[in-house]
Each structure stands twice: as C-alpha cells, then as structure tokens.
GROMACS .gro file of C-alpha atoms in nm:
model
  357
    1MET     CA    1  -3.287  -5.013 -15.926
    2ILE     CA    2  -3.145  -4.841 -16.233
    3ALA     CA    3  -2.785  -4.917 -16.324
    4MET     CA    4  -2.679  -4.559 -16.266
    5ILE     CA    5  -2.698  -4.603 -15.889
    6ALA     CA    6  -2.552  -4.949 -15.858
    7GLY     CA    7  -2.253  -5.002 -15.633
    8ALA     CA    8  -2.019  -5.081 -15.923
    9GLY     CA    9  -1.980  -4.978 -16.284
   10PRO     CA   10  -1.887  -4.662 -16.470
   11LYS     CA   11  -1.920  -4.317 -16.318
   12ARG     CA   12  -2.234  -4.121 -16.387
   13THR     CA   13  -2.213  -3.768 -16.529
   14ILE     CA   14  -2.437  -3.500 -16.381
   15LEU     CA   15  -2.486  -3.147 -16.512
   16VAL     CA   16  -2.536  -2.915 -16.214
   17THR     CA   17  -2.672  -2.571 -16.303
   18GLY     CA   18  -2.586  -2.296 -16.057
   19GLY     CA   19  -2.303  -2.501 -15.912
   20ALA     CA   20  -2.112  -2.191 -15.801
   21GLY     CA   21  -2.395  -2.086 -15.571
   22PHE     CA   22  -2.431  -2.171 -15.205
   23VAL     CA   23  -2.628  -2.496 -15.236
   24GLY     CA   24  -2.486  -2.577 -15.578
   25SER     CA   25  -2.125  -2.564 -15.461
   26ALA     CA   26  -2.207  -2.783 -15.161
   27LEU     CA   27  -2.371  -3.031 -15.399
   28CYS     CA   28  -2.071  -3.033 -15.633
   29ARG     CA   29  -1.833  -3.097 -15.344
   30HIS     CA   30  -2.055  -3.375 -15.211
   31LEU     CA   31  -2.093  -3.552 -15.546
   32ILE     CA   32  -1.722  -3.543 -15.623
   33ARG     CA   33  -1.633  -3.656 -15.272
   34GLY     CA   34  -1.842  -3.969 -15.332
   35GLY     CA   35  -1.602  -4.072 -15.609
   36ARG     CA   36  -1.854  -4.210 -15.859
   37THR     CA   37  -1.981  -3.890 -16.020
   38ARG     CA   38  -1.836  -3.664 -16.285
   39VAL     CA   39  -1.975  -3.315 -16.224
   40LEU     CA   40  -2.027  -3.062 -16.500
   41ASN     CA   41  -2.090  -2.725 -16.333
   42LEU     CA   42  -2.270  -2.469 -16.552
   43ASP     CA   43  -2.291  -2.128 -16.386
   44LYS     CA   44  -2.339  -1.772 -16.511
   45LEU     CA   45  -2.139  -1.634 -16.214
   46THR     CA   46  -2.377  -1.360 -16.113
   47TYR     CA   47  -2.314  -1.166 -15.790
   48ALA     CA   48  -2.414  -1.467 -15.577
   49GLY     CA   49  -2.187  -1.717 -15.753
   50SER     CA   50  -1.830  -1.779 -15.645
   51LEU     CA   51  -1.572  -2.038 -15.747
   52THR     CA   52  -1.391  -1.997 -15.415
   53ALA     CA   53  -1.617  -2.255 -15.253
   54LEU     CA   54  -1.506  -2.504 -15.518
   55ALA     CA   55  -1.131  -2.454 -15.479
   56ASN     CA   56  -1.080  -2.797 -15.326
   57VAL     CA   57  -1.241  -2.977 -15.622
   58GLU     CA   58  -1.147  -2.759 -15.918
   59ARG     CA   59  -0.849  -2.980 -16.009
   60SER     CA   60  -1.038  -3.306 -15.976
   61PRO     CA   61  -1.055  -3.509 -16.299
   62ASN     CA   62  -1.422  -3.559 -16.214
   63TYR     CA   63  -1.502  -3.186 -16.225
   64ARG     CA   64  -1.546  -2.937 -16.508
   65PHE     CA   65  -1.663  -2.578 -16.481
   66VAL     CA   66  -1.838  -2.406 -16.772
   67HIS     CA   67  -1.914  -2.034 -16.756
   68GLY     CA   68  -2.249  -1.996 -16.925
   69ASP     CA   69  -2.622  -1.926 -16.913
   70ILE     CA   70  -2.895  -2.189 -16.884
   71SER     CA   71  -3.089  -1.990 -17.146
   72ASP     CA   72  -2.814  -2.057 -17.402
   73ARG     CA   73  -2.982  -2.363 -17.546
   74ALA     CA   74  -2.706  -2.435 -17.798
   75LEU     CA   75  -2.444  -2.434 -17.522
   76VAL     CA   76  -2.652  -2.662 -17.299
   77ALA     CA   77  -2.736  -2.898 -17.584
   78GLY     CA   78  -2.369  -2.927 -17.676
   79LEU     CA   79  -2.269  -3.004 -17.319
   80LEU     CA   80  -2.536  -3.270 -17.278
   81VAL     CA   81  -2.410  -3.455 -17.586
   82GLU     CA   82  -2.038  -3.392 -17.540
   83GLU     CA   83  -2.037  -3.516 -17.181
   84SER     CA   84  -2.299  -3.791 -17.226
   85VAL     CA   85  -2.492  -3.646 -16.933
   86ASP     CA   86  -2.697  -3.890 -16.723
   87ALA     CA   87  -2.887  -3.631 -16.520
   88VAL     CA   88  -2.949  -3.259 -16.494
   89MET     CA   89  -2.972  -3.111 -16.145
   90HIS     CA   90  -3.119  -2.766 -16.191
   91LEU     CA   91  -3.028  -2.525 -15.910
   92ALA     CA   92  -2.953  -2.207 -16.108
   93ALA     CA   93  -3.191  -1.938 -15.984
   94GLU     CA   94  -3.228  -1.589 -15.851
   95SER     CA   95  -3.326  -1.654 -15.491
   96HIS     CA   96  -3.331  -1.345 -15.270
   97VAL     CA   97  -3.681  -1.227 -15.173
   98ASP     CA   98  -3.583  -0.863 -15.109
   99ARG     CA   99  -3.416  -0.840 -15.450
  100SER     CA  100  -3.722  -0.991 -15.615
  101ILE     CA  101  -3.942  -0.723 -15.458
  102ALA     CA  102  -3.711  -0.444 -15.574
  103GLY     CA  103  -3.654  -0.585 -15.925
  104PRO     CA  104  -3.863  -0.884 -16.029
  105ALA     CA  105  -3.770  -0.890 -16.400
  106ILE     CA  106  -3.448  -1.090 -16.361
  107PHE     CA  107  -3.637  -1.348 -16.151
  108ILE     CA  108  -3.886  -1.401 -16.435
  109GLU     CA  109  -3.604  -1.420 -16.690
  110THR     CA  110  -3.385  -1.665 -16.498
  111ASN     CA  111  -3.626  -1.875 -16.297
  112ILE     CA  112  -3.902  -1.914 -16.554
  113THR     CA  113  -3.760  -1.848 -16.902
  114GLY     CA  114  -3.424  -2.004 -16.812
  115THR     CA  115  -3.595  -2.316 -16.683
  116PHE     CA  116  -3.797  -2.340 -17.005
  117HIS     CA  117  -3.484  -2.328 -17.223
  118LEU     CA  118  -3.312  -2.586 -17.003
  119LEU     CA  119  -3.613  -2.818 -17.021
  120GLU     CA  120  -3.619  -2.794 -17.399
  121ALA     CA  121  -3.250  -2.879 -17.428
  122ALA     CA  122  -3.290  -3.169 -17.183
  123LEU     CA  123  -3.595  -3.300 -17.370
  124ASP     CA  124  -3.410  -3.301 -17.703
  125HIS     CA  125  -3.116  -3.481 -17.541
  126TRP     CA  126  -3.337  -3.742 -17.371
  127ARG     CA  127  -3.522  -3.813 -17.696
  128SER     CA  128  -3.190  -3.878 -17.869
  129LEU     CA  129  -3.089  -4.143 -17.614
  130GLU     CA  130  -3.155  -4.514 -17.644
  131GLY     CA  131  -3.173  -4.815 -17.417
  132GLU     CA  132  -3.019  -4.793 -17.071
  133ALA     CA  133  -2.897  -4.437 -17.123
  134LYS     CA  134  -3.253  -4.318 -17.189
  135GLU     CA  135  -3.389  -4.523 -16.900
  136ARG     CA  136  -3.153  -4.375 -16.644
  137PHE     CA  137  -3.173  -4.008 -16.750
  138ARG     CA  138  -3.329  -3.769 -16.496
  139PHE     CA  139  -3.412  -3.399 -16.484
  140HIS     CA  140  -3.410  -3.291 -16.118
  141HIS     CA  141  -3.560  -2.950 -16.047
  142VAL     CA  142  -3.452  -2.807 -15.710
  143SER     CA  143  -3.712  -2.574 -15.563
  144THR     CA  144  -3.819  -2.414 -15.235
  145ASP     CA  145  -4.091  -2.448 -14.974
  146GLU     CA  146  -4.173  -2.081 -15.034
  147VAL     CA  147  -4.389  -2.181 -15.332
  148PHE     CA  148  -4.647  -2.300 -15.077
  149GLY     CA  149  -4.689  -1.955 -14.920
  150ASP     CA  150  -4.684  -1.944 -14.542
  151LEU     CA  151  -4.827  -2.126 -14.242
  152PRO     CA  152  -5.000  -2.012 -13.924
  153PHE     CA  153  -4.824  -2.048 -13.590
  154ASP     CA  154  -4.949  -2.399 -13.520
  155ASP     CA  155  -4.837  -2.757 -13.586
  156SER     CA  156  -4.918  -2.765 -13.959
  157ARG     CA  157  -4.641  -2.836 -14.210
  158PHE     CA  158  -4.588  -2.826 -14.585
  159SER     CA  159  -4.591  -3.157 -14.770
  160GLU     CA  160  -4.582  -3.266 -15.132
  161GLU     CA  161  -4.961  -3.224 -15.143
  162SER     CA  162  -4.966  -2.864 -15.015
  163PRO     CA  163  -5.137  -2.614 -15.248
  164TYR     CA  164  -4.923  -2.350 -15.418
  165ARG     CA  165  -4.970  -1.999 -15.274
  166PRO     CA  166  -4.650  -1.802 -15.347
  167SER     CA  167  -4.624  -1.463 -15.175
  168SER     CA  168  -4.328  -1.289 -15.339
  169PRO     CA  169  -4.203  -1.244 -15.697
  170TYR     CA  170  -3.924  -1.489 -15.609
  171SER     CA  171  -4.153  -1.765 -15.485
  172ALA     CA  172  -4.400  -1.703 -15.770
  173SER     CA  173  -4.120  -1.747 -16.024
  174LYS     CA  174  -4.009  -2.071 -15.859
  175ALA     CA  175  -4.369  -2.194 -15.849
  176ALA     CA  176  -4.398  -2.126 -16.221
  177ALA     CA  177  -4.077  -2.322 -16.282
  178ASP     CA  178  -4.215  -2.614 -16.077
  179HIS     CA  179  -4.525  -2.619 -16.297
  180LEU     CA  180  -4.320  -2.610 -16.616
  181VAL     CA  181  -4.113  -2.907 -16.502
  182ARG     CA  182  -4.422  -3.109 -16.414
  183ALA     CA  183  -4.581  -3.020 -16.749
  184TRP     CA  184  -4.274  -3.135 -16.943
  185GLY     CA  185  -4.288  -3.460 -16.750
  186HIS     CA  186  -4.661  -3.514 -16.799
  187THR     CA  187  -4.690  -3.396 -17.160
  188TYR     CA  188  -4.361  -3.504 -17.314
  189GLY     CA  189  -4.261  -3.789 -17.085
  190LEU     CA  190  -3.937  -3.628 -16.971
  191PRO     CA  191  -3.835  -3.819 -16.654
  192VAL     CA  192  -3.847  -3.538 -16.399
  193VAL     CA  193  -3.817  -3.531 -16.021
  194LEU     CA  194  -3.866  -3.230 -15.797
  195SER     CA  195  -3.762  -3.134 -15.447
  196ASN     CA  196  -3.876  -2.844 -15.229
  197CYS     CA  197  -3.646  -2.760 -14.941
  198SER     CA  198  -3.664  -2.544 -14.630
  199ASN     CA  199  -3.419  -2.262 -14.548
  200ASN     CA  200  -3.055  -2.365 -14.585
  201TYR     CA  201  -2.756  -2.251 -14.380
  202GLY     CA  202  -2.388  -2.340 -14.353
  203PRO     CA  203  -2.047  -2.227 -14.478
  204CYS     CA  204  -1.992  -2.024 -14.796
  205GLN     CA  205  -2.339  -1.865 -14.804
  206HIS     CA  206  -2.378  -1.520 -14.958
  207PRO     CA  207  -2.394  -1.253 -14.683
  208GLU     CA  208  -2.731  -1.117 -14.798
  209LYS     CA  209  -2.904  -1.408 -14.621
  210LEU     CA  210  -3.007  -1.387 -14.254
  211ILE     CA  211  -2.751  -1.617 -14.088
  212PRO     CA  212  -2.433  -1.506 -14.271
  213LEU     CA  213  -2.546  -1.142 -14.258
  214THR     CA  214  -2.595  -1.164 -13.883
  215ILE     CA  215  -2.265  -1.345 -13.826
  216THR     CA  216  -2.055  -1.107 -14.036
  217ARG     CA  217  -2.213  -0.795 -13.885
  218ALA     CA  218  -2.189  -0.934 -13.531
  219ILE     CA  219  -1.820  -1.018 -13.580
  220ARG     CA  220  -1.763  -0.651 -13.664
  221GLY     CA  221  -1.976  -0.533 -13.373
  222GLU     CA  222  -2.234  -0.370 -13.601
  223THR     CA  223  -2.608  -0.341 -13.544
  224LEU     CA  224  -2.812  -0.649 -13.629
  225PRO     CA  225  -3.133  -0.572 -13.823
  226VAL     CA  226  -3.431  -0.803 -13.769
  227TYR     CA  227  -3.754  -0.762 -13.965
  228GLY     CA  228  -4.069  -0.674 -13.770
  229THR     CA  229  -4.073  -0.838 -13.427
  230GLY     CA  230  -3.853  -1.128 -13.538
  231ALA     CA  231  -4.136  -1.374 -13.475
  232ASN     CA  232  -4.129  -1.518 -13.827
  233VAL     CA  233  -4.034  -1.888 -13.813
  234ARG     CA  234  -3.820  -2.086 -14.055
  235ASP     CA  235  -3.736  -2.456 -14.073
  236TRP     CA  236  -3.354  -2.470 -14.093
  237LEU     CA  237  -3.168  -2.732 -14.298
  238HIS     CA  238  -2.789  -2.760 -14.308
  239VAL     CA  239  -2.661  -2.735 -14.665
  240ASP     CA  240  -2.462  -3.059 -14.633
  241ASP     CA  241  -2.778  -3.248 -14.534
  242HIS     CA  242  -2.951  -3.088 -14.832
  243ALA     CA  243  -2.672  -3.198 -15.069
  244ARG     CA  244  -2.718  -3.557 -14.950
  245ALA     CA  245  -3.092  -3.528 -15.003
  246LEU     CA  246  -3.047  -3.397 -15.357
  247GLU     CA  247  -2.824  -3.689 -15.453
  248THR     CA  248  -3.077  -3.927 -15.296
  249VAL     CA  249  -3.362  -3.776 -15.500
  250VAL     CA  250  -3.184  -3.768 -15.837
  251LEU     CA  251  -3.070  -4.129 -15.800
  252GLY     CA  252  -3.369  -4.289 -15.633
  253GLY     CA  253  -3.663  -4.056 -15.688
  254VAL     CA  254  -3.963  -4.183 -15.884
  255PRO     CA  255  -4.012  -3.995 -16.214
  256GLY     CA  256  -4.293  -3.744 -16.175
  257ALA     CA  257  -4.267  -3.736 -15.796
  258SER     CA  258  -4.171  -3.449 -15.569
  259TYR     CA  259  -3.999  -3.465 -15.231
  260ALA     CA  260  -4.020  -3.215 -14.945
  261VAL     CA  261  -3.681  -3.180 -14.775
  262GLY     CA  262  -3.651  -3.044 -14.421
  263ALA     CA  263  -3.487  -3.109 -14.087
  264ARG     CA  264  -3.776  -3.042 -13.847
  265GLU     CA  265  -3.576  -2.754 -13.701
  266GLU     CA  266  -3.815  -2.460 -13.658
  267HIS     CA  267  -3.675  -2.143 -13.502
  268SER     CA  268  -3.789  -1.782 -13.505
  269ASN     CA  269  -3.566  -1.527 -13.674
  270VAL     CA  270  -3.500  -1.340 -13.351
  271ALA     CA  271  -3.407  -1.664 -13.173
  272VAL     CA  272  -3.159  -1.748 -13.449
  273VAL     CA  273  -3.001  -1.402 -13.428
  274ALA     CA  274  -2.983  -1.421 -13.048
  275THR     CA  275  -2.816  -1.763 -13.062
  276ILE     CA  276  -2.556  -1.631 -13.305
  277CYS     CA  277  -2.489  -1.343 -13.065
  278ASP     CA  278  -2.434  -1.584 -12.777
  279LEU     CA  279  -2.205  -1.810 -12.981
  280LEU     CA  280  -1.992  -1.514 -13.086
  281ASP     CA  281  -1.983  -1.370 -12.734
  282GLU     CA  282  -1.828  -1.700 -12.623
  283ARG     CA  283  -1.573  -1.699 -12.903
  284LEU     CA  284  -1.501  -1.329 -12.956
  285PRO     CA  285  -1.603  -1.126 -12.647
  286MET     CA  286  -1.654  -0.754 -12.693
  287VAL     CA  287  -1.479  -0.503 -12.469
  288GLY     CA  288  -1.637  -0.482 -12.125
  289ASN     CA  289  -1.816  -0.811 -12.184
  290ARG     CA  290  -2.097  -0.625 -12.359
  291ARG     CA  291  -2.356  -0.853 -12.514
  292ARG     CA  292  -2.412  -0.871 -12.887
  293ARG     CA  293  -2.782  -0.922 -12.820
  294ASP     CA  294  -2.785  -0.550 -12.746
  295LEU     CA  295  -2.693  -0.488 -13.111
  296ILE     CA  296  -3.030  -0.626 -13.231
  297ARG     CA  297  -3.248  -0.361 -13.397
  298PHE     CA  298  -3.603  -0.432 -13.511
  299VAL     CA  299  -3.666  -0.269 -13.850
  300THR     CA  300  -3.967  -0.216 -14.074
  301ASP     CA  301  -4.101  -0.552 -14.183
  302ARG     CA  302  -4.051  -0.687 -14.534
  303ALA     CA  303  -4.349  -0.647 -14.769
  304GLY     CA  304  -4.557  -0.964 -14.774
  305HIS     CA  305  -4.333  -1.132 -14.517
  306ASP     CA  306  -4.440  -1.496 -14.474
  307ARG     CA  307  -4.507  -1.589 -14.112
  308ARG     CA  308  -4.383  -1.944 -14.094
  309TYR     CA  309  -4.235  -2.223 -14.306
  310ALA     CA  310  -4.217  -2.584 -14.191
  311ILE     CA  311  -4.156  -2.904 -14.388
  312ASP     CA  312  -4.288  -3.254 -14.333
  313PRO     CA  313  -4.008  -3.472 -14.480
  314SER     CA  314  -4.188  -3.800 -14.416
  315ARG     CA  315  -4.196  -3.908 -14.781
  316ILE     CA  316  -3.823  -3.877 -14.848
  317GLU     CA  317  -3.753  -4.042 -14.512
  318ARG     CA  318  -3.994  -4.328 -14.571
  319GLU     CA  319  -3.948  -4.392 -14.943
  320LEU     CA  320  -3.582  -4.299 -15.003
  321GLY     CA  321  -3.427  -4.347 -14.658
  322TRP     CA  322  -3.286  -3.994 -14.624
  323ARG     CA  323  -3.286  -3.815 -14.289
  324ALA     CA  324  -3.125  -3.493 -14.172
  325GLU     CA  325  -2.818  -3.569 -13.962
  326ILE     CA  326  -2.696  -3.225 -13.852
  327GLY     CA  327  -2.883  -3.070 -13.558
  328PHE     CA  328  -2.939  -2.696 -13.573
  329VAL     CA  329  -2.746  -2.608 -13.256
  330ALA     CA  330  -2.436  -2.800 -13.363
  331GLY     CA  331  -2.470  -2.690 -13.725
  332LEU     CA  332  -2.507  -2.324 -13.635
  333ALA     CA  333  -2.205  -2.336 -13.402
  334ALA     CA  334  -1.994  -2.492 -13.678
  335THR     CA  335  -2.119  -2.227 -13.921
  336VAL     CA  336  -2.020  -1.947 -13.682
  337ASP     CA  337  -1.676  -2.107 -13.646
  338TRP     CA  338  -1.636  -2.123 -14.025
  339TYR     CA  339  -1.720  -1.753 -14.067
  340LEU     CA  340  -1.484  -1.662 -13.784
  341GLU     CA  341  -1.201  -1.854 -13.950
  342ASP     CA  342  -1.284  -1.693 -14.283
  343ALA     CA  343  -1.293  -1.345 -14.129
  344THR     CA  344  -0.958  -1.407 -13.960
  345ALA     CA  345  -0.802  -1.510 -14.290
  346ARG     CA  346  -0.948  -1.214 -14.477
  347ASN     CA  347  -0.914  -0.931 -14.226
  348PRO     CA  348  -0.764  -0.991 -13.881
  349ALA     CA  349  -0.808  -0.620 -13.802
  350GLY     CA  350  -1.182  -0.664 -13.843
  351LEU     CA  351  -1.191  -0.905 -13.550
  352ALA     CA  352  -1.014  -0.653 -13.335
  353ALA     CA  353  -1.269  -0.392 -13.437
  354GLY     CA  354  -1.548  -0.632 -13.342
  355ARG     CA  355  -1.403  -0.661 -12.993
  356ARG     CA  356  -1.371  -0.284 -12.955
  357ASN     CA  357  -1.718  -0.189 -13.075
   0.00000   0.00000   0.00000
C-alpha cells in the first residue's frame, strides 16, 4: 500500500474544499481527530457554510482555514505548493435541489466550472511532483447518488455501474462534474477517485434539508411540510459514517475507480418526519400531550421529485473494508438530541413556545 497510509511516518496533508459545509466539516473533524492528517480547509463561506462546526479544531496545529473560491486557480495552485498537498478531497458544491430549480446558474458555475478550475490546478501540481510524492497524490471527487436519477419502489439499488440519469439542475451539475473528473483521469492520467453517497444526516446540517428542517420546526411547534404524499424514499447515511468512508476512499481507493457509499437504511420521507415527531414528543411534550404528528401538512410536490434512492455499497465493503456503523434509529435519536441541545443554548424561550403551541 502507498506510504501515505502506512501506520507510521510523517503526516499527510489534505486539501478539503467546502470544509465549512455539513459533510465537509464532519470530514475535517474526523481527519484531525485521527492525528495523522494536516487539513487545509478551503471554503467560500456561502450561506450554507459555517465555521461554528469547526470550533473544536480551529486551534489545532493540524488545521488551517483559507477563505477562498475553488475557481481561483492561482489561490489553489499556491496552496497546493505551499502546503505540499498529498490529496485533494473536493466537497465544495451547491447542493440543494429546490434552490437549483429556482436558480440553476450558480450550480453550473460552482459545480461544473469550479470543478474544472480545481482539476486544472491539481493537474499542474501533480505534474510538478516526483517520486513518492507523485505516486501518492490523489484527487477525490465527492458526489451524490442523485446523478443516477431515481428508482422504482422495488428492491433495485444504485451501484457504480448504474447509468447516469440526473433529474434536477443540481444532480445534472454534479453528473457533469463526475464526468469531468473521470475525463481528467483518463486523458491526463490524474489519479482520481470518486464516491457517490446517499442522503446524509446528523448534527450541524443546514436547516433547509428535510431532517434539520423538520426537527427545528417541530421543536417550535410549527407545521411540518412534506412534499406530495411523503412516499418518496431515501437511503439515509449518518455523516460520521460518511466521513469515515471518505477517508477510506482517498487513502485506499484505486485510481480511476468510483465507490457507492450507503448504509442500507431506506425510509420514506413521511416515516422520517413521523419518527422525529415521536422522538420530540418523548423529549419535549406539547401542552395537553398533543402529538406533533398532527403538525404534518402535505404540500404540492417538488418539480421532478425523484421517487426513490438506494445504494448498494458492496464494493466499498468488499474491497476497502468500510461499513456503516450507525443505525438510523439510533443516529436519528442522537441527531434530535443534538438539535435540542443547540436550541436550548440558542433560545430557551423557543423550547417553551414549542411546548405551548
């Protein structure tokens, strides 16, 4: 195995793009906690980025934050050389489907053009390396299962061989980025690896996503919107399991290969919302023991709403030895507890309002 992942020796240096985002911040925390990685976090700090989730690592000698854009090729090139970067883990992306439907331009700019500029900077850096440093360099592109479109309500699952059928501007932009990364690997020899994950959840997620949106609204006793009939199914992966998978792929993945990452935890949207309601009713009962399930409101369905996502993670399990460790029931309960603690710290009066409503 390459020296970069051996049990002893100097620390590796990894450039994480989008490290102030939900998954990116979890990855930064995980890598630094391992003790053998210096993390260089490059983030533009758009609305979805926050340094709060990195407060417990910001003073680590193994962590550096750089406020910048992946499209700034001169900045990226300078960082790659200055820090002697061993790997790029590319997570920076616009990722919200509803926002991509309302305004797709920024998704094209960030997810496609930004990835192109990052690939070019990484290619120049890799070509300048020699010997072991060149051998161990990796460009890891972190993508989504949404590039594969959707699945019927049966036992089929996405795998690394699934055809690309993106349904939204978001998933189309990520599919385009996937193709660029593969092309730079095939044409120029850049040692690339890819991963496509299922829906993530856990602490510190932006409240526009289903689980944190539901939790925060349910804490306040507000109505809980669910698209269509709520029958759409997602395969849920805890962000900490995903962070472990990403490290596994960048260190052990075969150049040119892709890895589907999932936990085999399929649940319909309405079932997820109902479970959150029950968990909060146990922890923060409303006046008169009213049920939060009664707050659920079915709203007009999202345009082009994919029916079902499901991942077959057999390759990463078989070839790299990674497996999801956090079950959905336990992970969701811990996530609810985290948001409750956060809400208490931010606004104790809001919890009282949630009980009254």
